[in-house]
Amino acid sequence: QVQLVESGGGLVQPGGSLRLSCAASGSIFSLNAMGWYRQGRGKQRELVAVMSSGGRTYYLDLVKGRFTISRDNADNMLYLQMNSLKPEDTAVYYCNTDPPRQKWGQGTQVTVSS
């Protein structure tokens, strides 16, 4: 069973930055597109950013220019650098394949508030 463990969330003021990390066990990582998802309170989970195994990226329009996804295939790590954070970015952030095929991890809470 593949495990996905997210970390790096926290409380940050508007305009601040955070870097999220995702550790993926198992052999799924290097062969698949990996993505960051988020779910705000009372909202559906949405795809925020994706990076293919070859390095191509996709970003939700709302985060373009502010978020950067990256991956380290050797270490099975996925990252999300989030800059210029806004209150509307507040959510629990998760990683998974794209499309999501693995069991969801616990996620990491990001709260943007003054």
mmCIF file with all atom_site columns, N, CA and C in Angstrom, residues 2-30:
data_model
loop_
_atom_site.group_PDB
_atom_site.id
_atom_site.type_symbol
_atom_site.label_atom_id
_atom_site.label_alt_id
_atom_site.label_comp_id
_atom_site.label_asym_id
_atom_site.label_entity_id
_atom_site.label_seq_id
_atom_site.pdbx_PDB_ins_code
_atom_site.Cartn_x
_atom_site.Cartn_y
_atom_site.Cartn_z
_atom_site.occupancy
_atom_site.B_iso_or_equiv
_atom_site.pdbx_formal_charge
_atom_site.auth_seq_id
_atom_site.auth_comp_id
_atom_site.auth_asym_id
_atom_site.auth_atom_id
_atom_site.pdbx_PDB_model_num
ATOM 1  N N  . VAL A 1 2  ? 0.617  2.121  -0.946  1.00 0.00 ? 2  VAL A N  1
ATOM 2  C CA . VAL A 1 2  ? 1.375  3.360  -1.034  1.00 0.00 ? 2  VAL A CA 1
ATOM 3  C C  . VAL A 1 2  ? 0.915  4.299  0.065   1.00 0.00 ? 2  VAL A C  1
ATOM 4  N N  . GLN A 1 3  ? 1.862  4.935  0.698   1.00 0.00 ? 3  GLN A N  1
ATOM 5  C CA . GLN A 1 3  ? 1.554  5.946  1.703   1.00 0.00 ? 3  GLN A CA 1
ATOM 6  C C  . GLN A 1 3  ? 1.972  7.315  1.210   1.00 0.00 ? 3  GLN A C  1
ATOM 7  N N  . LEU A 1 4  ? 1.113  8.272  1.452   1.00 0.00 ? 4  LEU A N  1
ATOM 8  C CA . LEU A 1 4  ? 1.387  9.664  1.103   1.00 0.00 ? 4  LEU A CA 1
ATOM 9  C C  . LEU A 1 4  ? 1.350  10.471 2.390   1.00 0.00 ? 4  LEU A C  1
ATOM 10 N N  . VAL A 1 5  ? 2.436  11.172 2.673   1.00 0.00 ? 5  VAL A N  1
ATOM 11 C CA . VAL A 1 5  ? 2.543  11.938 3.913   1.00 0.00 ? 5  VAL A CA 1
ATOM 12 C C  . VAL A 1 5  ? 2.883  13.381 3.571   1.00 0.00 ? 5  VAL A C  1
ATOM 13 N N  . GLU A 1 6  ? 1.940  14.259 3.866   1.00 0.00 ? 6  GLU A N  1
ATOM 14 C CA . GLU A 1 6  ? 2.118  15.681 3.594   1.00 0.00 ? 6  GLU A CA 1
ATOM 15 C C  . GLU A 1 6  ? 2.597  16.403 4.849   1.00 0.00 ? 6  GLU A C  1
ATOM 16 N N  . SER A 1 7  ? 3.379  17.457 4.649   1.00 0.00 ? 7  SER A N  1
ATOM 17 C CA . SER A 1 7  ? 3.855  18.265 5.764   1.00 0.00 ? 7  SER A CA 1
ATOM 18 C C  . SER A 1 7  ? 4.169  19.673 5.269   1.00 0.00 ? 7  SER A C  1
ATOM 19 N N  . GLY A 1 8  ? 4.404  20.573 6.236   1.00 0.00 ? 8  GLY A N  1
ATOM 20 C CA . GLY A 1 8  ? 4.829  21.915 5.893   1.00 0.00 ? 8  GLY A CA 1
ATOM 21 C C  . GLY A 1 8  ? 3.773  22.990 6.028   1.00 0.00 ? 8  GLY A C  1
ATOM 22 N N  . GLY A 1 9  ? 2.556  22.600 6.347   1.00 0.00 ? 9  GLY A N  1
ATOM 23 C CA . GLY A 1 9  ? 1.504  23.592 6.507   1.00 0.00 ? 9  GLY A CA 1
ATOM 24 C C  . GLY A 1 9  ? 1.673  24.400 7.780   1.00 0.00 ? 9  GLY A C  1
ATOM 25 N N  . GLY A 1 10 ? 0.790  25.365 7.940   1.00 0.00 ? 10 GLY A N  1
ATOM 26 C CA . GLY A 1 10 ? 0.839  26.188 9.140   1.00 0.00 ? 10 GLY A CA 1
ATOM 27 C C  . GLY A 1 10 ? 0.001  27.435 8.985   1.00 0.00 ? 10 GLY A C  1
ATOM 28 N N  . LEU A 1 11 ? 0.167  28.328 9.942   1.00 0.00 ? 11 LEU A N  1
ATOM 29 C CA . LEU A 1 11 ? -0.532 29.614 9.940   1.00 0.00 ? 11 LEU A CA 1
ATOM 30 C C  . LEU A 1 11 ? 0.406  30.680 9.393   1.00 0.00 ? 11 LEU A C  1
ATOM 31 N N  . VAL A 1 12 ? -0.063 31.417 8.416   1.00 0.00 ? 12 VAL A N  1
ATOM 32 C CA . VAL A 1 12 ? 0.761  32.451 7.804   1.00 0.00 ? 12 VAL A CA 1
ATOM 33 C C  . VAL A 1 12 ? -0.102 33.668 7.509   1.00 0.00 ? 12 VAL A C  1
ATOM 34 N N  . GLN A 1 13 ? 0.509  34.835 7.546   1.00 0.00 ? 13 GLN A N  1
ATOM 35 C CA . GLN A 1 13 ? -0.224 36.060 7.238   1.00 0.00 ? 13 GLN A CA 1
ATOM 36 C C  . GLN A 1 13 ? -0.397 36.211 5.727   1.00 0.00 ? 13 GLN A C  1
ATOM 37 N N  . PRO A 1 14 ? -1.412 36.934 5.316   1.00 0.00 ? 14 PRO A N  1
ATOM 38 C CA . PRO A 1 14 ? -1.558 37.205 3.873   1.00 0.00 ? 14 PRO A CA 1
ATOM 39 C C  . PRO A 1 14 ? -0.284 37.813 3.307   1.00 0.00 ? 14 PRO A C  1
ATOM 40 N N  . GLY A 1 15 ? 0.101  37.318 2.126   1.00 0.00 ? 15 GLY A N  1
ATOM 41 C CA . GLY A 1 15 ? 1.343  37.747 1.509   1.00 0.00 ? 15 GLY A CA 1
ATOM 42 C C  . GLY A 1 15 ? 2.533  36.893 1.861   1.00 0.00 ? 15 GLY A C  1
ATOM 43 N N  . GLY A 1 16 ? 2.352  36.005 2.816   1.00 0.00 ? 16 GLY A N  1
ATOM 44 C CA . GLY A 1 16 ? 3.448  35.153 3.253   1.00 0.00 ? 16 GLY A CA 1
ATOM 45 C C  . GLY A 1 16 ? 3.664  33.949 2.355   1.00 0.00 ? 16 GLY A C  1
ATOM 46 N N  . SER A 1 17 ? 4.606  33.104 2.753   1.00 0.00 ? 17 SER A N  1
ATOM 47 C CA . SER A 1 17 ? 4.988  31.936 1.955   1.00 0.00 ? 17 SER A CA 1
ATOM 48 C C  . SER A 1 17 ? 5.046  30.690 2.823   1.00 0.00 ? 17 SER A C  1
ATOM 49 N N  . LEU A 1 18 ? 4.810  29.570 2.180   1.00 0.00 ? 18 LEU A N  1
ATOM 50 C CA . LEU A 1 18 ? 4.989  28.263 2.797   1.00 0.00 ? 18 LEU A CA 1
ATOM 51 C C  . LEU A 1 18 ? 5.499  27.293 1.734   1.00 0.00 ? 18 LEU A C  1
ATOM 52 N N  . ARG A 1 19 ? 6.201  26.280 2.189   1.00 0.00 ? 19 ARG A N  1
ATOM 53 C CA . ARG A 1 19 ? 6.630  25.221 1.290   1.00 0.00 ? 19 ARG A CA 1
ATOM 54 C C  . ARG A 1 19 ? 6.109  23.894 1.815   1.00 0.00 ? 19 ARG A C  1
ATOM 55 N N  . LEU A 1 20 ? 5.256  23.261 1.033   1.00 0.00 ? 20 LEU A N  1
ATOM 56 C CA . LEU A 1 20 ? 4.701  21.973 1.409   1.00 0.00 ? 20 LEU A CA 1
ATOM 57 C C  . LEU A 1 20 ? 5.552  20.849 0.838   1.00 0.00 ? 20 LEU A C  1
ATOM 58 N N  . SER A 1 21 ? 5.599  19.752 1.575   1.00 0.00 ? 21 SER A N  1
ATOM 59 C CA . SER A 1 21 ? 6.320  18.569 1.129   1.00 0.00 ? 21 SER A CA 1
ATOM 60 C C  . SER A 1 21 ? 5.403  17.356 1.171   1.00 0.00 ? 21 SER A C  1
ATOM 61 N N  . CYS A 1 22 ? 5.657  16.432 0.264   1.00 0.00 ? 22 CYS A N  1
ATOM 62 C CA . CYS A 1 22 ? 4.904  15.178 0.226   1.00 0.00 ? 22 CYS A CA 1
ATOM 63 C C  . CYS A 1 22 ? 5.896  14.048 0.029   1.00 0.00 ? 22 CYS A C  1
ATOM 64 N N  . ALA A 1 23 ? 5.884  13.106 0.965   1.00 0.00 ? 23 ALA A N  1
ATOM 65 C CA . ALA A 1 23 ? 6.718  11.916 0.856   1.00 0.00 ? 23 ALA A CA 1
ATOM 66 C C  . ALA A 1 23 ? 5.841  10.757 0.417   1.00 0.00 ? 23 ALA A C  1
ATOM 67 N N  . ALA A 1 24 ? 6.245  10.124 -0.669  1.00 0.00 ? 24 ALA A N  1
ATOM 68 C CA . ALA A 1 24 ? 5.465  9.009  -1.224  1.00 0.00 ? 24 ALA A CA 1
ATOM 69 C C  . ALA A 1 24 ? 6.268  7.727  -1.132  1.00 0.00 ? 24 ALA A C  1
ATOM 70 N N  . SER A 1 25 ? 5.716  6.740  -0.491  1.00 0.00 ? 25 SER A N  1
ATOM 71 C CA . SER A 1 25 ? 6.384  5.445  -0.438  1.00 0.00 ? 25 SER A CA 1
ATOM 72 C C  . SER A 1 25 ? 5.956  4.602  -1.629  1.00 0.00 ? 25 SER A C  1
ATOM 73 N N  . GLY A 1 26 ? 6.671  3.556  -1.889  1.00 0.00 ? 26 GLY A N  1
ATOM 74 C CA . GLY A 1 26 ? 6.272  2.683  -2.965  1.00 0.00 ? 26 GLY A CA 1
ATOM 75 C C  . GLY A 1 26 ? 6.847  3.092  -4.309  1.00 0.00 ? 26 GLY A C  1
ATOM 76 N N  . SER A 1 27 ? 6.435  2.393  -5.318  1.00 0.00 ? 27 SER A N  1
ATOM 77 C CA . SER A 1 27 ? 7.039  2.573  -6.628  1.00 0.00 ? 27 SER A CA 1
ATOM 78 C C  . SER A 1 27 ? 6.205  3.420  -7.570  1.00 0.00 ? 27 SER A C  1
ATOM 79 N N  . ILE A 1 28 ? 5.193  4.116  -7.057  1.00 0.00 ? 28 ILE A N  1
ATOM 80 C CA . ILE A 1 28 ? 4.302  4.853  -7.946  1.00 0.00 ? 28 ILE A CA 1
ATOM 81 C C  . ILE A 1 28 ? 4.884  6.151  -8.429  1.00 0.00 ? 28 ILE A C  1
ATOM 82 N N  . PHE A 1 29 ? 5.823  6.664  -7.692  1.00 0.00 ? 29 PHE A N  1
ATOM 83 C CA . PHE A 1 29 ? 6.154  8.071  -7.858  1.00 0.00 ? 29 PHE A CA 1
ATOM 84 C C  . PHE A 1 29 ? 6.715  8.387  -9.224  1.00 0.00 ? 29 PHE A C  1
ATOM 85 N N  . SER A 1 30 ? 7.796  7.754  -9.601  1.00 0.00 ? 30 SER A N  1
ATOM 86 C CA . SER A 1 30 ? 8.511  8.171  -10.809 1.00 0.00 ? 30 SER A CA 1
ATOM 87 C C  . SER A 1 30 ? 7.724  7.923  -12.093 1.00 0.00 ? 30 SER A C  1
#
